[in-house]
Amino acid sequence: MSAQPSAADLDLLCINTIRTLAMDAVEQAQSGHPGTPMALAPVAYLLYTRHLRHSPRHPLWPDRDRLVLSAGHASMLLYATLHLTGYDLPLEELRNFRQWGSRTPGHPERGHTPGVETTTGPLGQGFANAVGMALAEAHLGARFNRDAHRVVDHRTYVIASDGDLMEGISHEAASLAGHLGLGKLIVFYDDNRITIEGATGLAFSEDVGRRFEAYGWHVQRVADGNDLAALDAAVRAARSETARPSLVIVRTHIAFGSPNKQDTAEAHGAPLGKQEIALTKRAYGWPAEETFHVPEAARAHCAGCIERGVQAEAAWRERVAAHEAALPELAAEWRAALSGELPRGWDTALPAIGPKDGAQATRAVSGRVLSALAPVVRTLIGGSADLAPSNNTFLQGVPDFSATHPEGRNLHFGVREHGMGGVLNGMALHGGVRPYGATFLVFADYMRPAIRLAAMMGLPVVYVFTHDSIGLGEDGPTHQPIEHLAALRAIPNLVVLRPADAAETVEAWRAALQRSDGPTVLVLTRQKVPALDRGVLAAATGLHRGGYVLADAAGGVPRVVLIGTGSEVAICLGAKALLDADGIATRVVSLPSAELFARQQADYRDAVLPPAVRARVAVEAGRTFGWHRWVGDGGAVVGLDRFGASAPAERLFAEFGFTPEHVAAQARALLA
Ligand SMILES: Cc1ncc(C[n+]2csc(CCOP(=O)(O)OP(=O)(O)O)c2C)c(N)n1
């Protein structure tokens, strides 16, 4: 190579640097995925150096373009590119790929590595996250940009693999994105025709391009993933298409350049091996014996991203200043939205609901809370997977979000629970909005992978899950959640709240919106539950500690403790009346959130559940799994370790023992 490499030589030098860094890091770790980074290096190089508006020295500036590596297994593509373009990811971190304490985990983890926008690895999730990011951008742009004053104006790029496009979640999210006309979303599909088991033809033969055209996307094809000019032209065309999301299908070759492993599944998830690496490096014209080699010219060329990023952010700050001068009120609202903080005094808008309101379903109360908050907490945006009339999630008086009205805050996710989960995560990752999504509790299973990732990333998403037990009645066992509460409680960093009445439901929303470091599930009834008389019983603010003494034994020294959640709290109160009448001093504990309760100091927990009182009965219309921690060896659980049945709710509660009489009998049996 001459002292002054040509532009084309320089491009190739940078691309081969990304390729060889990926090969070397996987070899060093003796685990990982080298083939796809080798194939996609031209796409990543082109995006990061010519198209992505990003700032390596300030990766989180709000108006940056987002890039999502949905094919998270190809993490070394991202790490090598971030390293080369000047992010705070030193070569040492690449040498420590996949090791304890490194910033280069096996799959990209948000918050762990600068420049990583979302945690990916479970295929398809990143795709849906990107749809959520593009949706949030479209919404905030419509709300806060005015004519020339454009403070929200960025694109969302995605790199997706065969696996991403096979997964159902991407079908759901792509269909929604096409319907909503998210024109600033640009997806690169790595059409390498290889997955783990071999050729994609084993299981995947549809015409992906035509499928996306049918979704309403703008679809382009690039025949050779090494053709930078063709890739560049496709990106430009995708950027000019503003009414439809874009899919660029790029034909690539996994492990490009490897004489013996190119186009084989072997190159997907295993190190190439020393010998093959040497052969491949020779084919690239690379020093075969050197590892983690970064040519000075490549580093210098890619470092241009740093200065361009500084300039892009500075230009944006000027636009922000002009926006602020011209539109001070709007600018203040926008800043507040970006901060993620709730407006001062927001909770004074929470409705005061008391015993005079009578028995109500907690889902209905939640609906009142949402509509009362809508004008005040204007970052609230969300909807349901086609169950809004049942979930009570429609924000009254607020327009729908649509392709023509992206300023709307009522979302219609369609019957797409999994897609909704991934989109909510993307919206929360984007920032500036407080997203919520809803369905029946039983269908939480359809979105569990996305909920798990929200918890892992610490995203403040709120889930409204209604029809929370056999109490939904006649729809029968397919619709009656049994194991769902236990299953959700098993997810770390997820707060599950099952309020007992209207007052606890209001507090549950307060808790959900105050939480900024993780997701919250609101578990709500279809059927009416009595308004607990808070003049006599303890205040519902006890919810914030997870569990509290709702009704104490006379004299404060119980012989029996009854623990209930949600609709079963009223049953516990009924049982207490029966036991008290028998002279058995009984305490009722409302335990809307086992996670929050478990976080309390031991002395508080012991005050609520005195260790000396071994006669404890937990009552919850769901699996008993997990309850023994709270009732102990000497306790009993009135739960449901079988599927439900189709019948009116009252009959089901009676048949399955959710009655004051049965609960009281259990308590008496424990004392005997
Ligand atoms: C939901 C999910 N299922 C399975 C996997 C395991 N997995 C990782 S990569 C992959 C498929 C690889 O094929 P492709 O997506 O085409 O990636 P490439 O081989 O081109 O890198 C699978 C099944 C996963 N990461 N996520």
Coordinates of N, CA and C in Angstrom, one line a residue, residues 7 25 65 79 125 157 200 205 237 286 323 328 341 382 386 420 430 434 476 492 608 616:
A7 N -8.9 6.7 -1.4 CA -10.1 6.6 -0.5 C -10.6 5.2 -0.5
A25 N -10.9 -11.1 18.6 CA -11.6 -11.1 20.0 C -12.3 -12.4 20.2
D65 N -28.8 10.0 16.1 CA -29.4 8.9 15.5 C -29.2 7.7 16.3
Y79 N -18.8 -3.6 18.8 CA -17.7 -3.2 19.7 C -16.5 -2.7 18.8
Q125 N -36.1 -8.9 19.3 CA -36.4 -7.8 20.2 C -35.9 -6.4 19.8
Y157 N -31.7 3.5 12.9 CA -31.1 2.4 12.0 C -31.1 1.1 12.8
T200 N -30.5 -21.1 5.3 CA -31.8 -20.7 5.7 C -32.9 -21.5 5.0
S205 N -38.3 -19.7 3.5 CA -38.2 -19.6 2.0 C -39.1 -18.5 1.5
A237 N -31.3 6.7 -0.5 CA -32.7 6.6 -1.0 C -33.6 6.3 0.2
W286 N -3.4 -8.7 5.3 CA -3.2 -8.2 6.7 C -2.0 -8.9 7.3
H323 N -35.0 27.6 19.3 CA -36.4 27.1 19.7 C -36.8 27.7 21.0
P328 N -40.7 29.8 24.1 CA -40.2 29.4 25.5 C -41.0 28.4 26.2
E341 N -38.5 13.6 34.4 CA -39.2 13.9 35.7 C -40.7 14.2 35.5
G382 N -49.6 5.6 25.6 CA -49.7 4.1 25.6 C -51.0 3.6 25.0
D386 N -55.4 -4.2 21.6 CA -56.8 -4.3 21.1 C -57.8 -4.6 22.2
M420 N -45.9 -5.2 21.0 CA -46.2 -4.1 21.9 C -45.1 -4.1 23.0
H430 N -35.8 5.4 24.2 CA -35.7 6.7 23.5 C -35.7 7.8 24.5
R434 N -43.4 8.4 28.8 CA -43.6 7.4 29.8 C -44.6 6.4 29.2
G476 N -63.5 -18.7 31.1 CA -62.9 -20.0 31.3 C -61.4 -20.1 31.4
P492 N -36.5 -10.7 38.1 CA -35.8 -9.8 38.9 C -36.1 -8.3 38.4
V608 N -45.2 -6.5 60.6 CA -46.4 -6.8 59.9 C -46.7 -8.3 60.0
R616 N -50.7 -18.6 59.9 CA -50.8 -17.6 58.9 C -51.5 -18.2 57.6

